PDB file of C-alpha atoms and ligand atoms in Angstrom:
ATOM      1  CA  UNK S1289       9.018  -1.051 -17.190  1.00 97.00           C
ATOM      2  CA  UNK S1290       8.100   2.147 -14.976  1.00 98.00           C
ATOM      3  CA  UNK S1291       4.455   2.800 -15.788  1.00 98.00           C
ATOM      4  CA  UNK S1292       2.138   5.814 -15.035  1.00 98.00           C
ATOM      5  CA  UNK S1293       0.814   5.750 -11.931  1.00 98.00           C
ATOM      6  CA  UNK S1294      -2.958   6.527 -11.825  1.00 98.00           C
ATOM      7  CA  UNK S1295      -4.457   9.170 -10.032  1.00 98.00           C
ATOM      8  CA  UNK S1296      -7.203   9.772  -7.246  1.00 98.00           C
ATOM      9  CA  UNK S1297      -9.806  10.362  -9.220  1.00 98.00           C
ATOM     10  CA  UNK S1298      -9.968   8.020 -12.161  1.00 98.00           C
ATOM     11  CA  UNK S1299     -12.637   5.896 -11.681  1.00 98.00           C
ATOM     12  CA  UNK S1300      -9.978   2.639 -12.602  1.00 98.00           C
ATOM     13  CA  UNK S1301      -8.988   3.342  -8.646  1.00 98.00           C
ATOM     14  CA  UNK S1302     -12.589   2.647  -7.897  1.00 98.00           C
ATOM     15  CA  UNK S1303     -12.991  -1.155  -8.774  1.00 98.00           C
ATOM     16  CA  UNK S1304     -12.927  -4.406  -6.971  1.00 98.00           C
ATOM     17  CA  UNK S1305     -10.126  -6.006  -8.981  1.00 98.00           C
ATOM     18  CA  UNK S1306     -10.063  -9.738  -9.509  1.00 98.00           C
ATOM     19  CA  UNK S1307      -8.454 -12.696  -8.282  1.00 98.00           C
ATOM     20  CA  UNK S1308      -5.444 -14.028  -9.931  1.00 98.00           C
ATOM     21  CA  UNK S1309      -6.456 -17.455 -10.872  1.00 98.00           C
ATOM     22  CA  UNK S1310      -2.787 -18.960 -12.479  1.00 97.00           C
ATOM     23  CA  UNK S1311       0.547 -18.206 -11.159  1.00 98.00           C
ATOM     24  CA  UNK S1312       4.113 -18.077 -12.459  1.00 95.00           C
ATOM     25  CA  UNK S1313       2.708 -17.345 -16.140  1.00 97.00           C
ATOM     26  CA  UNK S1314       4.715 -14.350 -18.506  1.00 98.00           C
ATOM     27  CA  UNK S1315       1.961 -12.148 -18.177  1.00 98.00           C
ATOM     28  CA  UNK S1316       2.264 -12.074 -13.798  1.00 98.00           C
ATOM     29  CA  UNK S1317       5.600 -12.107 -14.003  1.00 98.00           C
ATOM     30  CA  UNK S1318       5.960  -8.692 -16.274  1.00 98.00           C
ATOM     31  CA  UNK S1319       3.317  -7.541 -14.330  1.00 98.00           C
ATOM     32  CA  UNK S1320       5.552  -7.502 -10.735  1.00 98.00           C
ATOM     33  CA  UNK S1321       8.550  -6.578 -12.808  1.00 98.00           C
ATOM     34  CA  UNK S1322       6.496  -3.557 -13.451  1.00 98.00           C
ATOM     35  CA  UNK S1323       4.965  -2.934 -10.425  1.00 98.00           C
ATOM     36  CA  UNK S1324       8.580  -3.203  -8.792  1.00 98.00           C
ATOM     37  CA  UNK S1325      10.338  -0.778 -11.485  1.00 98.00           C
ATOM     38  CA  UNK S1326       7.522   2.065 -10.886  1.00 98.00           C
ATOM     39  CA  UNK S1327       7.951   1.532  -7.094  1.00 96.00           C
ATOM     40  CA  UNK S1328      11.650   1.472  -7.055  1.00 95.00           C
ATOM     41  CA  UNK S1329      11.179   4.735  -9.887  1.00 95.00           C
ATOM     42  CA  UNK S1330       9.164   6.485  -7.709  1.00 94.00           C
ATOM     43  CA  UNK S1331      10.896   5.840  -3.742  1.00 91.00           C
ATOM     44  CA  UNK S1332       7.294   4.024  -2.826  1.00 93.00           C
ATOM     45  CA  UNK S1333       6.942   1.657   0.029  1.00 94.00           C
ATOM     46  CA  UNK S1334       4.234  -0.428  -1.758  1.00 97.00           C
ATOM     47  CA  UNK S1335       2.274  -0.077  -4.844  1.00 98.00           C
ATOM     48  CA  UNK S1336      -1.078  -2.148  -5.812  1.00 98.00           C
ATOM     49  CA  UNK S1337      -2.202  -3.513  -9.613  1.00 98.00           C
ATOM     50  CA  UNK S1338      -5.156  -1.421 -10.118  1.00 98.00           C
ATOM     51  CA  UNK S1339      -2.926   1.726  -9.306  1.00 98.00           C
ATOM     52  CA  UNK S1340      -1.085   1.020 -12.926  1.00 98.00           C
ATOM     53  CA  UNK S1341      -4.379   0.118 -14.439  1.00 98.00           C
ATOM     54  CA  UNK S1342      -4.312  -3.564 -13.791  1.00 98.00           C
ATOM     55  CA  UNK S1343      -7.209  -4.922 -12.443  1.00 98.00           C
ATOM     56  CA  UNK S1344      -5.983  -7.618 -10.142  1.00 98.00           C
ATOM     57  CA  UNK S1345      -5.464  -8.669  -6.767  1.00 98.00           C
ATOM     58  CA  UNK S1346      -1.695  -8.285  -6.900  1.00 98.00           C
ATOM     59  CA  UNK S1347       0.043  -5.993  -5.044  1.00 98.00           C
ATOM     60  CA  UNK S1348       3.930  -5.344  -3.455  1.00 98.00           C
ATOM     61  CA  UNK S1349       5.419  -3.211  -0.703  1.00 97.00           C
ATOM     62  CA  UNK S1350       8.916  -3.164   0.956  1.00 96.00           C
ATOM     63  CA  UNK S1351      10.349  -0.907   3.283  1.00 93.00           C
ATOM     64  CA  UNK S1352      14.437  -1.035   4.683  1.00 89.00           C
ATOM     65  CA  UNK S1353      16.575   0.921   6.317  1.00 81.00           C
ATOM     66  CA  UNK S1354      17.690   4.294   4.934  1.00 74.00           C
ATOM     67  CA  UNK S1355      19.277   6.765   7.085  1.00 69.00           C
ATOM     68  CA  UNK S1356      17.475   9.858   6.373  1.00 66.00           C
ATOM     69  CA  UNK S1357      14.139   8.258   8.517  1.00 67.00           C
ATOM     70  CA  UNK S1358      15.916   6.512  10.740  1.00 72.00           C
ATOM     71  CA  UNK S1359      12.509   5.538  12.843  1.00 76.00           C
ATOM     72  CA  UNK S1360      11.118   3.825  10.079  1.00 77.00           C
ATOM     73  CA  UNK S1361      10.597   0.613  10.523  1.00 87.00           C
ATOM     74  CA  UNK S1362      11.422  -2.341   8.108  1.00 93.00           C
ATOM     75  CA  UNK S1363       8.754  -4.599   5.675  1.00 96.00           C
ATOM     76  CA  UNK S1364      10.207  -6.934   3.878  1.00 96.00           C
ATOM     77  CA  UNK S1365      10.350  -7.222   0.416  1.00 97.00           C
ATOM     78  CA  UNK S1366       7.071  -9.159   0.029  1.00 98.00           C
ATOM     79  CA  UNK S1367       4.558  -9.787  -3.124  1.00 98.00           C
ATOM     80  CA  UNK S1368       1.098 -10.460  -2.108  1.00 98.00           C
ATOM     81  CA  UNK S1369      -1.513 -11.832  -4.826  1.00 98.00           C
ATOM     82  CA  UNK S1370      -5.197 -12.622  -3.596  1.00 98.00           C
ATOM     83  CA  UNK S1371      -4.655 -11.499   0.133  1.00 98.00           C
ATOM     84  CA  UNK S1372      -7.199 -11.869   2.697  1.00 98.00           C
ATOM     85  CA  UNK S1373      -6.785  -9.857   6.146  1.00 98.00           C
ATOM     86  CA  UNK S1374      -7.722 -10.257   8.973  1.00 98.00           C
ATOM     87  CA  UNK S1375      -7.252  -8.313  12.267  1.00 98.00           C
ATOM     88  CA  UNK S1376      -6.265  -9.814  15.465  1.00 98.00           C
ATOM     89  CA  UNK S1377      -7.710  -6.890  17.953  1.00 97.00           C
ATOM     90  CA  UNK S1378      -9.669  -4.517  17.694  1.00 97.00           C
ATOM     91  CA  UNK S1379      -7.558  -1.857  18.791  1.00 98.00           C
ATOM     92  CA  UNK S1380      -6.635   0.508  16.424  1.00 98.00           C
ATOM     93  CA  UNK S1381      -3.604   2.944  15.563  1.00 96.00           C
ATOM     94  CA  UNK S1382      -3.520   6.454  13.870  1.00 97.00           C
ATOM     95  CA  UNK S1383      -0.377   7.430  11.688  1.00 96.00           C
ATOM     96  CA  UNK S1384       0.232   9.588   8.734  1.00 95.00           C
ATOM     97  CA  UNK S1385      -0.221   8.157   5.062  1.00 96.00           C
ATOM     98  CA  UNK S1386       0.442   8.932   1.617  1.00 96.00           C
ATOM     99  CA  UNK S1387      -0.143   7.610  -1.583  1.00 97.00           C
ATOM    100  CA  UNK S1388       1.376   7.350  -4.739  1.00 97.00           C
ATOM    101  CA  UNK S1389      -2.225   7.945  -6.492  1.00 98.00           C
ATOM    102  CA  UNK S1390      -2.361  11.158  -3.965  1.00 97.00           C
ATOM    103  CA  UNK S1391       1.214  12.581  -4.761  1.00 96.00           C
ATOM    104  CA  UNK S1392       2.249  15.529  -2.347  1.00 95.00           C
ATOM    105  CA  UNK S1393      -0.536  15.044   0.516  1.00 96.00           C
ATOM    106  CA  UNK S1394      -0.703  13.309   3.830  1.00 96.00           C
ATOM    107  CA  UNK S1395      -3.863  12.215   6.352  1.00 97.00           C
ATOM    108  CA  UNK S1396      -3.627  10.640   9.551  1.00 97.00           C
ATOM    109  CA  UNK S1397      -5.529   7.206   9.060  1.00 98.00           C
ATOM    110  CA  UNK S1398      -6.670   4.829  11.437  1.00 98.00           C
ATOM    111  CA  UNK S1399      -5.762   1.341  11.012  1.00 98.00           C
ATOM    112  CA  UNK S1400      -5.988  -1.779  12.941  1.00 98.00           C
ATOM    113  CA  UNK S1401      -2.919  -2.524  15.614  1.00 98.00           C
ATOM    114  CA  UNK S1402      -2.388  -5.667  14.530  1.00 98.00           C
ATOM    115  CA  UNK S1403      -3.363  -8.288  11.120  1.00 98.00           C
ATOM    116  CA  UNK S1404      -2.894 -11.497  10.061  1.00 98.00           C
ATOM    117  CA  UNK S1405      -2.315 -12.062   6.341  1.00 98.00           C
ATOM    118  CA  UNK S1406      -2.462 -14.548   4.057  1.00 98.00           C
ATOM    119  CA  UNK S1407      -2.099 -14.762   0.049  1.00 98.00           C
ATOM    120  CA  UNK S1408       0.166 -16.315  -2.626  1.00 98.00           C
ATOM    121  CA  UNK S1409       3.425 -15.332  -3.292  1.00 98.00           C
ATOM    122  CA  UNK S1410       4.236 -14.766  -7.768  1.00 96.00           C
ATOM    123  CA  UNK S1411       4.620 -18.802  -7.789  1.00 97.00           C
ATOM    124  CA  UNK S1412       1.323 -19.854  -5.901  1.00 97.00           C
ATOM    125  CA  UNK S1413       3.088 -20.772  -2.712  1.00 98.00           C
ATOM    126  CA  UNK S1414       0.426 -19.542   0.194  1.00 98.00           C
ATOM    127  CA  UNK S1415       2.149 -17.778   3.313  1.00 98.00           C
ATOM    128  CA  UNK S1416       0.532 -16.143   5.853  1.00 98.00           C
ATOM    129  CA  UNK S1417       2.103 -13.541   8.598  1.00 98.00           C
ATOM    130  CA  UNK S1418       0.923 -11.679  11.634  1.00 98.00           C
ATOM    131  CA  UNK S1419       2.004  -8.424  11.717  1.00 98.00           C
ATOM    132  CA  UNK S1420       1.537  -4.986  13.461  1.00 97.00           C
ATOM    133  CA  UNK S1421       2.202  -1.215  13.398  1.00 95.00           C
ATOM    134  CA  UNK S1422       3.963  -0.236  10.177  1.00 95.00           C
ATOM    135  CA  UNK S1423       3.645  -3.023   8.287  1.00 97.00           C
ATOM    136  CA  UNK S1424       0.149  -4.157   9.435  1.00 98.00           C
ATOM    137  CA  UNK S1425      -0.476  -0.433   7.930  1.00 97.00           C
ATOM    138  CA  UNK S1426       1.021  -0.914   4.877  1.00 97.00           C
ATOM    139  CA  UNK S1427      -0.754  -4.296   4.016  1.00 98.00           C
ATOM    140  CA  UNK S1428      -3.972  -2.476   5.017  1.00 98.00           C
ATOM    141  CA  UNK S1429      -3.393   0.641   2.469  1.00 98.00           C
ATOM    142  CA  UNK S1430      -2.119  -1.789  -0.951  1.00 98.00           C
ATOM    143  CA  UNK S1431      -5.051  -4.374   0.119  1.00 98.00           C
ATOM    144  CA  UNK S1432      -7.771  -0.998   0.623  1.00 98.00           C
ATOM    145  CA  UNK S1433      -6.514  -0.556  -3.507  1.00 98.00           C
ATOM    146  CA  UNK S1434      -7.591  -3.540  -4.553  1.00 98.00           C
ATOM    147  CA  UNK S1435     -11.812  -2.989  -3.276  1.00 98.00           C
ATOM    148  CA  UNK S1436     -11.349   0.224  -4.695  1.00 98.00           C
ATOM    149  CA  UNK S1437     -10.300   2.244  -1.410  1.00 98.00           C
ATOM    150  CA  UNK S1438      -7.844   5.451  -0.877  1.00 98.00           C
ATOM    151  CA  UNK S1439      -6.653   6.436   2.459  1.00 98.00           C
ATOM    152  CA  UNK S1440      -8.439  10.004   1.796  1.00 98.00           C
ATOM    153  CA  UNK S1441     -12.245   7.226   2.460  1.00 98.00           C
ATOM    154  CA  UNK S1442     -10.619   6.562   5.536  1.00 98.00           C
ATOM    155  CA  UNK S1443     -10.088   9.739   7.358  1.00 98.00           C
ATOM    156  CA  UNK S1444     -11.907  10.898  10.568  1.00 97.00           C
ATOM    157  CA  UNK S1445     -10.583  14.252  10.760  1.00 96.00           C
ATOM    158  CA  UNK S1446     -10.498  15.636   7.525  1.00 97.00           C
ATOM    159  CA  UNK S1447      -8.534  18.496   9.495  1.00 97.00           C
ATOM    160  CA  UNK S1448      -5.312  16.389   9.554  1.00 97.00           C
ATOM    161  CA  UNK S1449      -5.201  16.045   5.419  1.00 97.00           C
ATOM    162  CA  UNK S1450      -3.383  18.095   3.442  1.00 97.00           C
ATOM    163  CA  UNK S1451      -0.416  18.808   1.337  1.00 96.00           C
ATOM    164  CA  UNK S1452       3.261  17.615   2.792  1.00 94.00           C
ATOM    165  CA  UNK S1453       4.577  21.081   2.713  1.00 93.00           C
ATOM    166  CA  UNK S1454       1.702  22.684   4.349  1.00 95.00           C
ATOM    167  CA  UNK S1455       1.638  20.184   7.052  1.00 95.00           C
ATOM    168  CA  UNK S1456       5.417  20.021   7.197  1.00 92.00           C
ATOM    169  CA  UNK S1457       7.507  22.893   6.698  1.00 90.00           C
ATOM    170  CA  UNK S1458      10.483  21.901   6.116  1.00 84.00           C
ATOM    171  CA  UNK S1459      11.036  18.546   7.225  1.00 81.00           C
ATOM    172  CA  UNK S1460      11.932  15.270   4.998  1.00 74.00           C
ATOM    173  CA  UNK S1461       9.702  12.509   5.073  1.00 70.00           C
ATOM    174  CA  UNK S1462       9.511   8.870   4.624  1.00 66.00           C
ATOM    175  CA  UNK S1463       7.854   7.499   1.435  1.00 68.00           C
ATOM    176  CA  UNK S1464       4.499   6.959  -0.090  1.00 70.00           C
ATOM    177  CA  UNK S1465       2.275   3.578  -0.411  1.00 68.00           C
TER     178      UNK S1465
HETATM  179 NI1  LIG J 903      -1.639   3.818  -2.037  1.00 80.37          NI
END
């Protein structure tokens, strides 16, 4: 079911959410089903729990090959319940963002190179991967939503934030975490 997609600015963002502590149940399972529909619904490349109200440490991203950005690069399909990260330098990368909680803006976000992961998948199989430049971004954004942080916390220059069109005249982008 697509759901509504909450908003910068409602304090539900805000939280730490909680572990999942049983896999594979009904309620999980609905839950991703959700969390995939409103993704799919909405052209995202990954959307967390707590930004459809749920107040777990679940979240999903995905990104493949469409010909209108034809330099973005591919994430698999992947869910990711009770992540830890962990970065393997300390070098770090700056890149545009957006958000599905902060529809029509962009900010140019630093992020760490390079991270290994590791979480359950819906059944409670662990897996861990190390991972860098888009995707290492994208795990960083959906796992910032589940302590409660927006990309907009992690800007440096608040001078490169601001609406797509403003920033962008005319040009078609890829999508939003
Ligand atoms: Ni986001």
């Amino acid at each position: 079911m697509i759901r509504e997609v909450l908003r910068m600015g409602d304090p539900r963002l805000l939280r730490k959410a909680l572990p999942v502590e049983r896999f594979g149940t009904p309620g999980l399972l609905a839950l991703l089903g959700d969390l995939r529909d409103t993704m799919t619904h909405l052209d995202g490349a990954g959307l967390a729990a707590p930004q459809i109200g749920v107040n777990l440490r679940v979240v999903i991203f995905g990104v493949h090959a469409n010909p209108r950005y034809p330099q973005a690069e591919e994430v698999p399909d992947t869910v990711l319940i009770n992540p830890r990260i962990e970065p393997l330098s300390g070098e770090i990368n700056e890149d545009w963002e957006g958000c599905l909680s902060v529809p029509g803006m962009r900010g140019w976000v630093p992020r760490f190179s390079s991270v290994r992961y590791a979480g359950f998948d819906e059944g409670g199989a662990k897996f861990e991967r190390s991972v860098q430049g888009f995707h290492a971004r994208v795990v960083q954004h959906e796992c910032d939503h589940l302590d409660g942080i927006l990309y907009p916390m992690r800007l440096r220059d608040l001078s490169r934030f601001g609406f797509i069109e403003a920033l962008f005249p005319g040009e078609d982008l890829p999508p939003e975490d």
